Short mmCIF file of C-alpha atoms and ligand atoms in Angstrom, two decimals:
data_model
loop_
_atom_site.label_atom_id
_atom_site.label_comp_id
_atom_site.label_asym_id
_atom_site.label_seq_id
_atom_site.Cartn_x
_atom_site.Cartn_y
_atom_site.Cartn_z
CA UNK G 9 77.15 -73.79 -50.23
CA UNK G 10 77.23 -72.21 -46.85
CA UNK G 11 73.40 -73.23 -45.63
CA UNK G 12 72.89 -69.46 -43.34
CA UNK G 13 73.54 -68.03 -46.75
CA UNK G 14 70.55 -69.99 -48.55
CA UNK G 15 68.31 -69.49 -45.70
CA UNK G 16 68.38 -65.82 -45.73
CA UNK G 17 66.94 -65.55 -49.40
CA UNK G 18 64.16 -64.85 -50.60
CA UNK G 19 62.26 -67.31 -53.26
CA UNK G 20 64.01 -66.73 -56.78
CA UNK G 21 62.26 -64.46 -59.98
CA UNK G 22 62.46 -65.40 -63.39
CA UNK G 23 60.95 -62.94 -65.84
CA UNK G 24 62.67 -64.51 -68.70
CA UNK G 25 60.45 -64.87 -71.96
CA UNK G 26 60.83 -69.40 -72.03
CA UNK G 27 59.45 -70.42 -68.84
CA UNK G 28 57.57 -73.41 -68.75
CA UNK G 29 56.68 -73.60 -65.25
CA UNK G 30 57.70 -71.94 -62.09
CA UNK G 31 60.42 -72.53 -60.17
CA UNK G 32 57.78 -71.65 -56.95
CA UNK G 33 55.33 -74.73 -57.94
CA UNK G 34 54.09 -76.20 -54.46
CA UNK G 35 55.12 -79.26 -53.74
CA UNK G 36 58.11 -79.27 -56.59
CA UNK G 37 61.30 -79.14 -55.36
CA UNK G 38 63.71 -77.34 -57.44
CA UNK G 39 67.65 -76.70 -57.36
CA UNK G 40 69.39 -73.81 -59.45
CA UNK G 41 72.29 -74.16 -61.36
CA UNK G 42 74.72 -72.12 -62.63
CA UNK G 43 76.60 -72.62 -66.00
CA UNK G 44 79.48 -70.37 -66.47
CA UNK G 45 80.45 -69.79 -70.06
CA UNK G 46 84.86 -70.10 -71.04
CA UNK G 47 86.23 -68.14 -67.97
CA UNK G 48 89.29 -66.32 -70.11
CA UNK G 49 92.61 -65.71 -68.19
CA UNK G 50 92.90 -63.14 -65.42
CA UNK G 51 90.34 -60.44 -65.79
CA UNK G 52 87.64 -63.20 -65.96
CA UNK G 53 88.67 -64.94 -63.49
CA UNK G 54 89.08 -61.74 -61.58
CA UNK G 55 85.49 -60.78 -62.35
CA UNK G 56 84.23 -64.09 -61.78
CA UNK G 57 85.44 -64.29 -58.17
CA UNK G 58 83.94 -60.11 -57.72
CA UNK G 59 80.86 -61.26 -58.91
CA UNK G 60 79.81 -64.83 -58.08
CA UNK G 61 78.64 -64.21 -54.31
CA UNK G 62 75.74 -61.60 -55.18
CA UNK G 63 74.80 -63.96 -57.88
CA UNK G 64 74.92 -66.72 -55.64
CA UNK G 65 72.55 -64.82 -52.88
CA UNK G 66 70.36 -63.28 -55.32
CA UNK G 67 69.43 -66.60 -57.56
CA UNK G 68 69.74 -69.33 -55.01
CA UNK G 69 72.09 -70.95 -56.33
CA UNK G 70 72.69 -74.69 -55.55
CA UNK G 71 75.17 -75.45 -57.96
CA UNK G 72 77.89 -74.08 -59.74
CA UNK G 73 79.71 -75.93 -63.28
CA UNK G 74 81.58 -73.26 -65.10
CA UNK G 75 83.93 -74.19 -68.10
CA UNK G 76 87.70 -73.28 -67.59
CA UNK G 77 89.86 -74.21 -70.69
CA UNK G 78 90.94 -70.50 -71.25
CA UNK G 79 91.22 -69.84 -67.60
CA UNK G 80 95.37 -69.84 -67.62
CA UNK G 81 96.30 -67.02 -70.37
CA UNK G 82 93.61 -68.08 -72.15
CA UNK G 83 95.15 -71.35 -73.09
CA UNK G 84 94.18 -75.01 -70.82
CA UNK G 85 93.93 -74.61 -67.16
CA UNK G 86 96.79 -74.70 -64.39
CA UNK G 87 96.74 -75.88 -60.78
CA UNK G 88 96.61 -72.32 -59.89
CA UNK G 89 94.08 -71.56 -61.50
CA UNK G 90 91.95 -74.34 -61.19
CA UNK G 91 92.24 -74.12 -57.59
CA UNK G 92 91.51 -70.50 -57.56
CA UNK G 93 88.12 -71.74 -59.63
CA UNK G 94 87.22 -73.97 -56.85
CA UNK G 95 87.85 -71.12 -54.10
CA UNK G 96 85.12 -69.38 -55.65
CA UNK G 97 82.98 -72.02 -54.82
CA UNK G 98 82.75 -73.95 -58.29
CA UNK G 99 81.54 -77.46 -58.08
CA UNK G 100 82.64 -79.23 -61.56
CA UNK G 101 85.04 -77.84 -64.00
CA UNK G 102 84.41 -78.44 -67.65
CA UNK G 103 87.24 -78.28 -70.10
CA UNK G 104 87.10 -78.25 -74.50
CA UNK G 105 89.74 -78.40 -76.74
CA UNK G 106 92.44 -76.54 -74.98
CA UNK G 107 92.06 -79.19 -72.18
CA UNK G 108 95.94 -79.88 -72.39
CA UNK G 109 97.83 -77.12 -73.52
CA UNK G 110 98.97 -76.84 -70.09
CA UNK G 111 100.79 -80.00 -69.59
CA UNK G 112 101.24 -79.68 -65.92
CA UNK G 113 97.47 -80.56 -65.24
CA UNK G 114 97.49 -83.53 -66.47
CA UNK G 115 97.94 -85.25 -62.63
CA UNK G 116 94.85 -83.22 -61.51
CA UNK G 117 92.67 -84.65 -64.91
CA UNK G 118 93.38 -87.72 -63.18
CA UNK G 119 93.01 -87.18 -59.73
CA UNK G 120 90.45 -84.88 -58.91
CA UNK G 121 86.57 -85.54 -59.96
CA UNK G 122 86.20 -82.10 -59.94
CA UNK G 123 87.97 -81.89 -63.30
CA UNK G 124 85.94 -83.01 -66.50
CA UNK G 125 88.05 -83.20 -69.76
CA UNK G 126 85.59 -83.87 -73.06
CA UNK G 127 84.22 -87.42 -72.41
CA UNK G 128 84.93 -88.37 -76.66
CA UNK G 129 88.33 -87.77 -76.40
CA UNK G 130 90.31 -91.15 -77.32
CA UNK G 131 90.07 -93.48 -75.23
CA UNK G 132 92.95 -93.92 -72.43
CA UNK G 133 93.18 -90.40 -72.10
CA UNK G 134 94.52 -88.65 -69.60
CA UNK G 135 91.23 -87.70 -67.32
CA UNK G 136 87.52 -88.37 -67.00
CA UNK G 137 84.54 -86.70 -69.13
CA UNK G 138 81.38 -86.98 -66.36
CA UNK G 139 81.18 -87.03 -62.48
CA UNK G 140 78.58 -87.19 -60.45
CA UNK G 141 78.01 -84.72 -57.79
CA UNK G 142 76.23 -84.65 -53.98
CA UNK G 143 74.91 -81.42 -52.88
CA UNK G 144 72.66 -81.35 -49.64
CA UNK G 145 69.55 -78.99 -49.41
CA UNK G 146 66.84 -79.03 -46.84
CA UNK G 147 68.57 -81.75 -45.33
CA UNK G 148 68.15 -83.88 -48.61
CA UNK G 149 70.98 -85.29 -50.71
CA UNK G 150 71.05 -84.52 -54.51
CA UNK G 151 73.04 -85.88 -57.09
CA UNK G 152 74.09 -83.97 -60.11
CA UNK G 153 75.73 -85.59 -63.10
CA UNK G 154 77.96 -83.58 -65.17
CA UNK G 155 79.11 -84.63 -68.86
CA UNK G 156 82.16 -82.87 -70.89
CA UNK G 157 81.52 -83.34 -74.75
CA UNK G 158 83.56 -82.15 -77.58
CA UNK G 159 82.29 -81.13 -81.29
CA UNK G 160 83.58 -82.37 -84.40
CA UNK G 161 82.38 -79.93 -86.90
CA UNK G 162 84.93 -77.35 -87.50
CA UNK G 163 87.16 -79.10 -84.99
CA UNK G 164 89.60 -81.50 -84.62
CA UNK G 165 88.26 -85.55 -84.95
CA UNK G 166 87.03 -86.95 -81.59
CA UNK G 167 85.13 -89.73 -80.97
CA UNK G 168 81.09 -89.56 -81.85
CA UNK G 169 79.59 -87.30 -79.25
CA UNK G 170 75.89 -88.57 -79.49
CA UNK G 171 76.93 -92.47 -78.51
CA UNK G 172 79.03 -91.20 -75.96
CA UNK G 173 76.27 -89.22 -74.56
CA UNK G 174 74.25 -92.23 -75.00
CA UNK G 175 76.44 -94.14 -72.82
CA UNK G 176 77.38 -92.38 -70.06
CA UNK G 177 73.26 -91.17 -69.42
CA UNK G 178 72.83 -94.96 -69.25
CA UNK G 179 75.70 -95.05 -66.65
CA UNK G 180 74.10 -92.57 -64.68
CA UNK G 181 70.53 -94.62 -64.71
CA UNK G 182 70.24 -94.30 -61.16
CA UNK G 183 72.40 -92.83 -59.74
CA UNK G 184 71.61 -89.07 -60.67
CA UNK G 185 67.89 -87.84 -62.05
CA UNK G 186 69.74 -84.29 -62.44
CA UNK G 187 72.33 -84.67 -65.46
CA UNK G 188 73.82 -81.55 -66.92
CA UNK G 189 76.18 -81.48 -70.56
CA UNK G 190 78.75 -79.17 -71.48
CA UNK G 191 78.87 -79.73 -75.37
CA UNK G 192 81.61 -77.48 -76.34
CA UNK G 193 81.48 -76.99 -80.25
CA UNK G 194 81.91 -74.56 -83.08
CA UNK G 195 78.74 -75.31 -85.05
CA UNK G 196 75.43 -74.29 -84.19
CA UNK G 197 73.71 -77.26 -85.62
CA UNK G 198 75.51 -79.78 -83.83
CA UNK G 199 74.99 -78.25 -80.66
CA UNK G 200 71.49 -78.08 -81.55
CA UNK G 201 70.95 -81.69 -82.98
CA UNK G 202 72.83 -82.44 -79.77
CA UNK G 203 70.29 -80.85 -77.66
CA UNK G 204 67.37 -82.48 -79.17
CA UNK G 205 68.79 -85.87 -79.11
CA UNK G 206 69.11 -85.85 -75.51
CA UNK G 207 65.56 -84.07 -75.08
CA UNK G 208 63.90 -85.80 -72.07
CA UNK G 209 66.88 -87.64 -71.22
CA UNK G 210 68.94 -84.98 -69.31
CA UNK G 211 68.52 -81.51 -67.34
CA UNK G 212 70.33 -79.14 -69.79
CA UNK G 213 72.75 -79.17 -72.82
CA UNK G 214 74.60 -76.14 -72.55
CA UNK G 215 77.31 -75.00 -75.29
CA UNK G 216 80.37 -73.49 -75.00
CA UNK G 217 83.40 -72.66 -77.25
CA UNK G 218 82.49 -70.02 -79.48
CA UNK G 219 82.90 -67.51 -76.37
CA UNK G 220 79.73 -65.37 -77.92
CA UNK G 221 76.55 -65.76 -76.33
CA UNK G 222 73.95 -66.70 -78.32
CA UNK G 223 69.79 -65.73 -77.14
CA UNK G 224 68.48 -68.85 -78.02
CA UNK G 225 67.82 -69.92 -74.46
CA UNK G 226 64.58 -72.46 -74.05
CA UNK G 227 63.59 -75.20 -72.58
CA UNK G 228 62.79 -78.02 -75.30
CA UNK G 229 59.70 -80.27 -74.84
CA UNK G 230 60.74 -83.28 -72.98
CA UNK G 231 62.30 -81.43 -69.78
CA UNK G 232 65.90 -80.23 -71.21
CA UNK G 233 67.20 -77.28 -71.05
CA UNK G 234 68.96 -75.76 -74.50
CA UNK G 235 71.21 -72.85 -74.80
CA UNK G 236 73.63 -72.67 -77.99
CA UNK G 237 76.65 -71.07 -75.95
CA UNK G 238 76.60 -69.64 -72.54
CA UNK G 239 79.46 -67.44 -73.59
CA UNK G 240 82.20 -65.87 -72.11
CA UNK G 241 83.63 -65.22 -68.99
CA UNK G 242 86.32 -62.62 -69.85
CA UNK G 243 87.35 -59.25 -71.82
CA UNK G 244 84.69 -58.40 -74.71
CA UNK G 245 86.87 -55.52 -76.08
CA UNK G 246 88.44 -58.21 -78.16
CA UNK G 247 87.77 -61.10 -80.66
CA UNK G 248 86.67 -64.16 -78.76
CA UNK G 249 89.50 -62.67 -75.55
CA UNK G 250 92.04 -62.25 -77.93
CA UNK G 251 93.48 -58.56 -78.51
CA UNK G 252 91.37 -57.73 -81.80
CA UNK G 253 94.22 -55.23 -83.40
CA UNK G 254 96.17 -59.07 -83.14
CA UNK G 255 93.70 -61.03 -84.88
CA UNK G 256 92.64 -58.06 -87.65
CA UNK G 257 96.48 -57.99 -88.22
CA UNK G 258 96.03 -61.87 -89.00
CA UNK G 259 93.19 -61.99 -91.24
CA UNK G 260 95.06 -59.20 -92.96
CA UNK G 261 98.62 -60.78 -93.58
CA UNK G 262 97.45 -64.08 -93.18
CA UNK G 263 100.86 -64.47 -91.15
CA UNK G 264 101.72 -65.73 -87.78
CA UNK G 265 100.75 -63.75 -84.68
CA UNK G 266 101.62 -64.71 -80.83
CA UNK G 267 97.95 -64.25 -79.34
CA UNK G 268 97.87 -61.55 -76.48
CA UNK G 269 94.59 -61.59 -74.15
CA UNK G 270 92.47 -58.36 -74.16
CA UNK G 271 92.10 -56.67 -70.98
CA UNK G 272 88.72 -54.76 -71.37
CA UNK G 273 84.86 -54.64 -71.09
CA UNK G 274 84.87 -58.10 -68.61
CA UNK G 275 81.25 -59.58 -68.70
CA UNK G 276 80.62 -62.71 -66.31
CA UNK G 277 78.34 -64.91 -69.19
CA UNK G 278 76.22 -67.65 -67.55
CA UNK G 279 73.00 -69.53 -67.68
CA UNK G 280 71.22 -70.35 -64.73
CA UNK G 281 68.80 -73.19 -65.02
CA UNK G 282 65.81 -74.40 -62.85
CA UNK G 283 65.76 -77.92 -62.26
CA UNK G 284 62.80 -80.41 -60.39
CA UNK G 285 65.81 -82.95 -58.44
CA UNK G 286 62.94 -85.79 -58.39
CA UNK G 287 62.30 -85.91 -62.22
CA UNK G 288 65.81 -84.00 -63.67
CA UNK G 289 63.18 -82.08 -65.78
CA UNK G 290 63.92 -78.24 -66.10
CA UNK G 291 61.71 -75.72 -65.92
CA UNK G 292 63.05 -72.91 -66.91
CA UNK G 293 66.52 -70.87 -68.40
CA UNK G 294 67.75 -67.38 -67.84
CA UNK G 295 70.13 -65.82 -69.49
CA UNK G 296 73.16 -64.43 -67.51
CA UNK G 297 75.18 -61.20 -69.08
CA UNK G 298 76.97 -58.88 -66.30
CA UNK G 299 79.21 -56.36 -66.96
CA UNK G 300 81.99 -56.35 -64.84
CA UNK G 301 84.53 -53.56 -65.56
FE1 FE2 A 411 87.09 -71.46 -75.07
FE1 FE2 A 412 87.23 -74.19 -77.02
#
């Protein structure tokens, strides 16, 4: 983050209806992050990249994690695009399920801790499922953990999301107050049983997957932050970024159908969450739903 651009801002507003605190407490020192919901193929990149600085400027933004598995035609991520991702100024990539349909990432999973595939994939897996992060503000370093998780209700068998959780925020003991968990699932209730588990014990479980974006945003007793699914970051004239004539046609015939990305109605779907850096507590979650074309 360029440090003339933070200067320049004024203090953030949250008007949202969950606040437990504010993010302008004296003597609390607070960082705002940005979770991007599934960024889907071009036109959400596109919009992504249109949108991103004014969002930036106008929440103080500290930290960006966006989730990028549809962000090459809607299926895994490429070089391309992931580096295009990172030109926007994205600090930690988050992948799902699609996390290798496009074989030709598979050096980057490896090589670049900006990368996160789901951390309960089987072991010996090409990639890593958590990094931790350094940001600087007011001359202060900050660490930011990051943790990829993958559902298994509705989805295909992983490994047991909770004890991997479990292990990795032990890892982390330490080394990073702030921790912040992608759990990208179909079902509601595991998201949600997720979320609770963790209460206290990290900044924010944030879902992804489902590519609608639920209003359930709160922040849960103990500190964590809890949204069901950020969203997504990509056409919404269509039925989760595919064409919807396509998948009508499918639940109609009940044949085969090659999947063609919608083009239309691009929203940018986020969360932005306040977080104290001393404690990793949160204090508050907004919402994020702008329309981009
Ligand atoms: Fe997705
Ligand atoms: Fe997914």
């Amino acid at each position: 983050m360029d440090p003339k651009i933070n200067k320049a801002l004024a203090a953030p507003q949250y008007n949202g209806p969950l606040c437990l605190g504010s993010r302008t407490d004296p003597g609390v020192k607070m960082i705002n992050i940005l979770f991007v919901g599934d960024i889907n193929g071009k036109t959400g990149r596109k919009a992504l990249g249109a949108l991103l600085p004014k969002l930036i400027r106008e929440k103080s933004i500290d930290f960006i994690i966006a989730n990028g598995e549809n962000s090459a035609g809607g299926f895994g991520i490429t070089e391309k695009t992931f580096e295009e991702l990172l030109s926007f100024g994205i600090h930690a990539i988050t992948l799902g399920n699609h996390v290798y349909d496009k074989k030709e990432i598979i050096p980057a999973l490896d090589a670049d801790g900006r990368l996160l595939r789901p951390a309960n994939l089987p072991e010996g897996n090409p990639g890593k499922g958590s990094g931790i992060y350094t940001i600087e503000k007011n001359g202060k370093k900050i660490n930011i953990g990051v943790i990829s998780l993958l559902g298994r209700v509705f989805m295909n068998q992983v490994d047991d999301p909770f004890r991997t959780a479990d292990r990795i925020i032990k890892e982390m003991q330490g080394k990073a107050a702030v921790i912040i968990v992608d759990m990208h699932a179909e079902a509601t209730s595991e998201k949600l049983a997720l979320g609770f588990y963790l209460d206290g014990r990290v900044s924010a479980v944030l879902g992804t997957h489902t590519h609608v974006q639920t209003a359930d945003e709160r922040v849960f007793a103990g500190g964590t932050a809890y949204m069901t699914d950020a969203g997504m970051t990509g056409p919404h004239d269509s039925v989760i970024g595919v064409k919807k004539e396509i998948i009508i046609r499918k639940f109609l015939t009940a044949m085969p159908e090659k999947f063609e990305l919608a083009e239309t109605d691009v929203h940018l779907n986020a969360a932005i969450i306040s977080v104290d850096e001393t404690t990793g507590k949160s204090t508050s979650i907004e919402r994020i739903n702008i329309r981009y074309e």
